JSON list of C-alpha atoms in Angstrom, two decimals:
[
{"chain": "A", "resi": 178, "resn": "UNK", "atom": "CA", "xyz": [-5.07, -23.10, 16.23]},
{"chain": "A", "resi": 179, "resn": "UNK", "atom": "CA", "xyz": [-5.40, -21.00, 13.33]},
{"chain": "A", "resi": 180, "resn": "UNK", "atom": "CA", "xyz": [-8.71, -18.74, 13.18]},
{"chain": "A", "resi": 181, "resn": "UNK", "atom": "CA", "xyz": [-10.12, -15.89, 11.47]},
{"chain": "A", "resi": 182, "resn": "UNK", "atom": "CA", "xyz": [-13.06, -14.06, 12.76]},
{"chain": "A", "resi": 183, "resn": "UNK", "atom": "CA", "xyz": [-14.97, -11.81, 11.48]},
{"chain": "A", "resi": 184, "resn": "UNK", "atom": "CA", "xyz": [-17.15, -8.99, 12.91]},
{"chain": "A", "resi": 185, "resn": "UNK", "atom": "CA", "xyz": [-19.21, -6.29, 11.99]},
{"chain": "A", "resi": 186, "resn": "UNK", "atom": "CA", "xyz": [-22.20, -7.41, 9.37]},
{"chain": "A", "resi": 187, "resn": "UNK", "atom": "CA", "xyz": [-25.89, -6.52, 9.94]},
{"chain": "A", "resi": 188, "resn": "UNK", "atom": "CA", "xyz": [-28.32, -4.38, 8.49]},
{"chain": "A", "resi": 189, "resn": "UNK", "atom": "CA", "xyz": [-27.70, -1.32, 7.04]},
{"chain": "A", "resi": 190, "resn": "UNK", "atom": "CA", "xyz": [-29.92, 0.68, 4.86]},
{"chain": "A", "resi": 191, "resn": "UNK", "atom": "CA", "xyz": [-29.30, 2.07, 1.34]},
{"chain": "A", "resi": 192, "resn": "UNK", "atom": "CA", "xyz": [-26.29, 4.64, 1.20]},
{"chain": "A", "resi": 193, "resn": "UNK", "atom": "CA", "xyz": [-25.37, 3.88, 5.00]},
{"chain": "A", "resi": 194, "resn": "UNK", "atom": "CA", "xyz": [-21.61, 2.60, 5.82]},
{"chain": "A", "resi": 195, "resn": "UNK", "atom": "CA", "xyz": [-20.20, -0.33, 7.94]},
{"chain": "A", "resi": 196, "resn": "UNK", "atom": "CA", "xyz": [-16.86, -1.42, 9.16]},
{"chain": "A", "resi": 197, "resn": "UNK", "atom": "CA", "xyz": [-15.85, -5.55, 8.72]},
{"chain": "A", "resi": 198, "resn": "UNK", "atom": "CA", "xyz": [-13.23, -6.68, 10.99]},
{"chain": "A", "resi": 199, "resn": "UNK", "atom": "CA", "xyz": [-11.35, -9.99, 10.91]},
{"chain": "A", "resi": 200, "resn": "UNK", "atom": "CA", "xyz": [-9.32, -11.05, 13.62]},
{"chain": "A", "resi": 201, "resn": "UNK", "atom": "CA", "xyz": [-6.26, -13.45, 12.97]},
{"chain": "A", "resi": 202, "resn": "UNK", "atom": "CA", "xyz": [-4.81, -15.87, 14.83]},
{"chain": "A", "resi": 203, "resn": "UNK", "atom": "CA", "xyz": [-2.48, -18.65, 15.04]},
{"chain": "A", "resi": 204, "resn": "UNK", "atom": "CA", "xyz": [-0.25, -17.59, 12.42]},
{"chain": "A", "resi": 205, "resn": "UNK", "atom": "CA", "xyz": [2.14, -14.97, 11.25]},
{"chain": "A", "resi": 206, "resn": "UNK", "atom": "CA", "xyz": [-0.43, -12.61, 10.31]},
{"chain": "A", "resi": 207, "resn": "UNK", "atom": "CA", "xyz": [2.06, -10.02, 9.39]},
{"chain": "A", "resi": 208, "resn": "UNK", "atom": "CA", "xyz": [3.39, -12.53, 6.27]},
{"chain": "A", "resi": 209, "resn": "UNK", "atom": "CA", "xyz": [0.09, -13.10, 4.95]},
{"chain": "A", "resi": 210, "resn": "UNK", "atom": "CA", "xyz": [-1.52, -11.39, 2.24]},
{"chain": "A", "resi": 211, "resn": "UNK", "atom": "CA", "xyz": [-5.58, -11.01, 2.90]},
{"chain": "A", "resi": 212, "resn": "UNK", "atom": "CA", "xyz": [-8.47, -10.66, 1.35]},
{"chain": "A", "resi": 213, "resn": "UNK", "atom": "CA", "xyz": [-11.83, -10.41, 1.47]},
{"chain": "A", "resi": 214, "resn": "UNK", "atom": "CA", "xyz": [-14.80, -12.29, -0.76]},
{"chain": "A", "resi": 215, "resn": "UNK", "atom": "CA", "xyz": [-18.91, -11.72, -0.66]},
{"chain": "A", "resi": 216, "resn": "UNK", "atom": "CA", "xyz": [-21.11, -14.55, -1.65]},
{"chain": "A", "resi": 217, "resn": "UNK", "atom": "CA", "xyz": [-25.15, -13.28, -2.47]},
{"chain": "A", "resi": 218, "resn": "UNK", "atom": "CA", "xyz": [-27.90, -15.97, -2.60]},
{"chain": "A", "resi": 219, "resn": "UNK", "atom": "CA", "xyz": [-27.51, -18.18, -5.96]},
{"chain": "A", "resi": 220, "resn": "UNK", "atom": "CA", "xyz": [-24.11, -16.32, -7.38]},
{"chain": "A", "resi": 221, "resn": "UNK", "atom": "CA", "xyz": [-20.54, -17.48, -7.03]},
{"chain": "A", "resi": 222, "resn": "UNK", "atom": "CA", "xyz": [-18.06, -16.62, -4.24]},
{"chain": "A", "resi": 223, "resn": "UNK", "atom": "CA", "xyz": [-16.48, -12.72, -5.17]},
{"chain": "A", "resi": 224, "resn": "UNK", "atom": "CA", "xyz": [-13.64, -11.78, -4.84]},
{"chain": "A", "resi": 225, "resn": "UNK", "atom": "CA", "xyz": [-13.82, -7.93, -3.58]},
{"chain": "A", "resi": 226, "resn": "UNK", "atom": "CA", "xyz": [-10.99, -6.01, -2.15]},
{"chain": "A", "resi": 227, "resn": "UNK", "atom": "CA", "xyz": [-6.98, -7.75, -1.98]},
{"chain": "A", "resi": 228, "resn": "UNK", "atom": "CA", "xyz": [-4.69, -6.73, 0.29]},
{"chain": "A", "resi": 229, "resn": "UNK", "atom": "CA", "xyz": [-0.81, -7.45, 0.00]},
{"chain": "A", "resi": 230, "resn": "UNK", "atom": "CA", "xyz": [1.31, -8.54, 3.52]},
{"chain": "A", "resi": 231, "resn": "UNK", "atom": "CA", "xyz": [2.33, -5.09, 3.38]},
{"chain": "A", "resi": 232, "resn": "UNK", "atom": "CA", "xyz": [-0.58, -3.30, 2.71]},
{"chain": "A", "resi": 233, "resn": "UNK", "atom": "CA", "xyz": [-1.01, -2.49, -0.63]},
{"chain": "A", "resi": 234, "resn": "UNK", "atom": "CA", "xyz": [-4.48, -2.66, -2.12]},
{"chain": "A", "resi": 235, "resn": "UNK", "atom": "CA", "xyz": [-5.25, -3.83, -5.76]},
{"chain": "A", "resi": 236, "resn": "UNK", "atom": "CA", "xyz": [-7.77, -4.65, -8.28]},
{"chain": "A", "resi": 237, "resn": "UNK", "atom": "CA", "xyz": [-10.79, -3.61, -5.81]},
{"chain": "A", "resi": 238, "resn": "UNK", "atom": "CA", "xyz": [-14.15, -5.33, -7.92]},
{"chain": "A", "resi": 239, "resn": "UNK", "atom": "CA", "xyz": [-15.32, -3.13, -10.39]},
{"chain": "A", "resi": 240, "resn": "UNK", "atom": "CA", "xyz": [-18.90, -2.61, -8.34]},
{"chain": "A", "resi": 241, "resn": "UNK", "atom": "CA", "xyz": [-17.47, -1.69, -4.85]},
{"chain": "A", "resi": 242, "resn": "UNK", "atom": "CA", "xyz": [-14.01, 0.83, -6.59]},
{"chain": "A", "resi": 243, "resn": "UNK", "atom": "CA", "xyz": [-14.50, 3.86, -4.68]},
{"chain": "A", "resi": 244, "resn": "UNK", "atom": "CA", "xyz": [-16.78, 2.85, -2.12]},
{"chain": "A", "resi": 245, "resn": "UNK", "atom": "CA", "xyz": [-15.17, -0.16, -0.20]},
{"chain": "A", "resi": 246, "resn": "UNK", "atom": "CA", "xyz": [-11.49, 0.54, 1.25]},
{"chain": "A", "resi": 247, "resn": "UNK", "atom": "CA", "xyz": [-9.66, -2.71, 2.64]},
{"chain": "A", "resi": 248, "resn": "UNK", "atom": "CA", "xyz": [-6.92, -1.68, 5.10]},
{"chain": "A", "resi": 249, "resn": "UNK", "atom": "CA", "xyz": [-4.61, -3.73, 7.80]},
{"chain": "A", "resi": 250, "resn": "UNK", "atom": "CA", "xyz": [-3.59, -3.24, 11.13]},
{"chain": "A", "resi": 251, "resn": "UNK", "atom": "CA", "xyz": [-0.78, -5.77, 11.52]},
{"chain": "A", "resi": 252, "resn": "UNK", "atom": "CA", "xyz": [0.05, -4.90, 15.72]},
{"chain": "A", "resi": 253, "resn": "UNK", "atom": "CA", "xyz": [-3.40, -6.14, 15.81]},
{"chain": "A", "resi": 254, "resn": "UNK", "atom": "CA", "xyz": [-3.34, -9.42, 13.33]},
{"chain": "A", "resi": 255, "resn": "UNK", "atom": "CA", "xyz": [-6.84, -7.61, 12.30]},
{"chain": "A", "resi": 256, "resn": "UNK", "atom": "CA", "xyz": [-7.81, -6.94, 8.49]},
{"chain": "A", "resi": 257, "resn": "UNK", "atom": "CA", "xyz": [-10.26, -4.30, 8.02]},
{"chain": "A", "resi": 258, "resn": "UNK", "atom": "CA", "xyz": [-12.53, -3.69, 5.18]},
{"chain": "A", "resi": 259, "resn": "UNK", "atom": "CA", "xyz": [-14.65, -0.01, 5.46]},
{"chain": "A", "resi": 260, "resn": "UNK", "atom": "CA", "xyz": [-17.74, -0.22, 3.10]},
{"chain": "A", "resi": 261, "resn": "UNK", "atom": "CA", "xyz": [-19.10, 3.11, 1.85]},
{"chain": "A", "resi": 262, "resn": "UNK", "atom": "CA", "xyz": [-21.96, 4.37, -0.08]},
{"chain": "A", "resi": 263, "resn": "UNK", "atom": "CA", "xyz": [-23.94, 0.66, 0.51]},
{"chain": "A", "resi": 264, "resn": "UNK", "atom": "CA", "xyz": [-26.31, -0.56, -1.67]},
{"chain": "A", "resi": 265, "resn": "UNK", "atom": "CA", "xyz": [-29.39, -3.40, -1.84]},
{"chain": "A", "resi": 266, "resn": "UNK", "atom": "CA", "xyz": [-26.63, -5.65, -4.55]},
{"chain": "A", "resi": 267, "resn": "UNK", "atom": "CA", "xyz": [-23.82, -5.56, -1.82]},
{"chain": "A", "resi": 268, "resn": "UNK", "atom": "CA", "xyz": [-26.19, -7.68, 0.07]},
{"chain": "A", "resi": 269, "resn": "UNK", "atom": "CA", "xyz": [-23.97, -10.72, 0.80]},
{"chain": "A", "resi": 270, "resn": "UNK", "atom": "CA", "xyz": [-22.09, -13.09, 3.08]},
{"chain": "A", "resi": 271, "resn": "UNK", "atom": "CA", "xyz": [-18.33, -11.66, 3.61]},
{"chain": "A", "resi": 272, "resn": "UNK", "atom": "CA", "xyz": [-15.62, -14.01, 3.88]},
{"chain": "A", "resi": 273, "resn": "UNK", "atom": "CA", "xyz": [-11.81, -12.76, 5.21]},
{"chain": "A", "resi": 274, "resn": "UNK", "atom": "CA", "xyz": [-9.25, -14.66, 3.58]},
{"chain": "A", "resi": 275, "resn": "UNK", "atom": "CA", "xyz": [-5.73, -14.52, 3.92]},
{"chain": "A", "resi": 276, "resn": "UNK", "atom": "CA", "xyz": [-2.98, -16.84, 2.60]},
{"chain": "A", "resi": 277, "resn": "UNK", "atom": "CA", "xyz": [0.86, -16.84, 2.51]},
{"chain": "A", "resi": 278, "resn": "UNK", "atom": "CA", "xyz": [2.03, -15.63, -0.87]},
{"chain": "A", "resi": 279, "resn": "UNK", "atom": "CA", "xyz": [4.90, -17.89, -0.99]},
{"chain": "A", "resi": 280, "resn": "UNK", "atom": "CA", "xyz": [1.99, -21.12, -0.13]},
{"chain": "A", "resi": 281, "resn": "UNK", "atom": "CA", "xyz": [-0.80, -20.05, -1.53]},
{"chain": "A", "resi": 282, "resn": "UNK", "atom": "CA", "xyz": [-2.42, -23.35, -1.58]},
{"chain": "A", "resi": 283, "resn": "UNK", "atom": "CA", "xyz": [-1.21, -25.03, 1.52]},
{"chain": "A", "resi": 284, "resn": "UNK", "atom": "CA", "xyz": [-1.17, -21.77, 3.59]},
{"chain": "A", "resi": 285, "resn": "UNK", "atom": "CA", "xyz": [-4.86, -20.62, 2.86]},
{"chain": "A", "resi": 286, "resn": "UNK", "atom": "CA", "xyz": [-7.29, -20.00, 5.19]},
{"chain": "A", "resi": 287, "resn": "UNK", "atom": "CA", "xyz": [-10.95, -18.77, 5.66]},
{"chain": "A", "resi": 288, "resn": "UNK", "atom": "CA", "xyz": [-13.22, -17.50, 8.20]},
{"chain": "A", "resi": 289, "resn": "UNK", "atom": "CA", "xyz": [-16.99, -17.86, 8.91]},
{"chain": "A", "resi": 290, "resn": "UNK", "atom": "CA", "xyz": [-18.21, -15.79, 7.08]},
{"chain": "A", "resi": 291, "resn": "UNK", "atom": "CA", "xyz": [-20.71, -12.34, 8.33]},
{"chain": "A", "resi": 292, "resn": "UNK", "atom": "CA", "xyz": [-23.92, -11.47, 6.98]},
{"chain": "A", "resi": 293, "resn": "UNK", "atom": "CA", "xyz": [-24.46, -7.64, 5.68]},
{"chain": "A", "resi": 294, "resn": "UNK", "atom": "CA", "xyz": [-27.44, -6.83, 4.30]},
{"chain": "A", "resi": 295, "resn": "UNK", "atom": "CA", "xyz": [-28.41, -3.75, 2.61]},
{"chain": "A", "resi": 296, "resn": "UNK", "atom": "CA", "xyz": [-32.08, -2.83, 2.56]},
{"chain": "A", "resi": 297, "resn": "UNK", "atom": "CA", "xyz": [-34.51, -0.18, 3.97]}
]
């Protein structure tokens, strides 16, 4: 059964860090490009930090450069994504995504999403 899970959200205040885990399973993590997304009350889905199946990190979102660092541990199937420097607008739902870059469509999968919010 393929899962992702995340960990990690909760409340943090203003300029304080946390540490978002998602936990693969059921597939060949190790192939799979990842990803995580944020989705705040009454705005789209984000896309916010990409990860290639080998670890290379591109095109963070312009709001989070600098402050957010997605990483992967693949001996652990976990994806990792170290937030920095938090503010009250990276208030969100965060969503691990990872698909297979040769099936990006059919290979494509999504976890539950966790809750961070940002506020004092």
């Amino acid at each position: 059964q393929v899962q992702l899970v995340e960990s990690g959200g909760g409340l943090v205040q203003p300029g304080g860090s946390l540490r978002l885990s998602c936990a693969a399973s059921g597939f060949s993590f190790a192939s799979y490009a990842s990803r995580w997304y944020r989705q705040a009350p009454g705005k789209e889905r984000e896309l916010v930090a990409p990860l290639t199946s080998t670890g290379r990190s591109t095109n963070y979102a312009d709001s989070v450069k600098g402050r957010f660092t997605i990483s992967r541990d693949n001996a652990k199937n976990t994806v990792y994504l170290q937030m920095n420097s938090l503010k009250p607008d990276d208030t969100a739902v965060y969503y691990c995504n990872a698909f297979h870059p040769y099936y990006p469509k059919s290979r494509n999968y999504w976890g539950q999403g966790t809750q961070v919010t940002v506020s004092s």
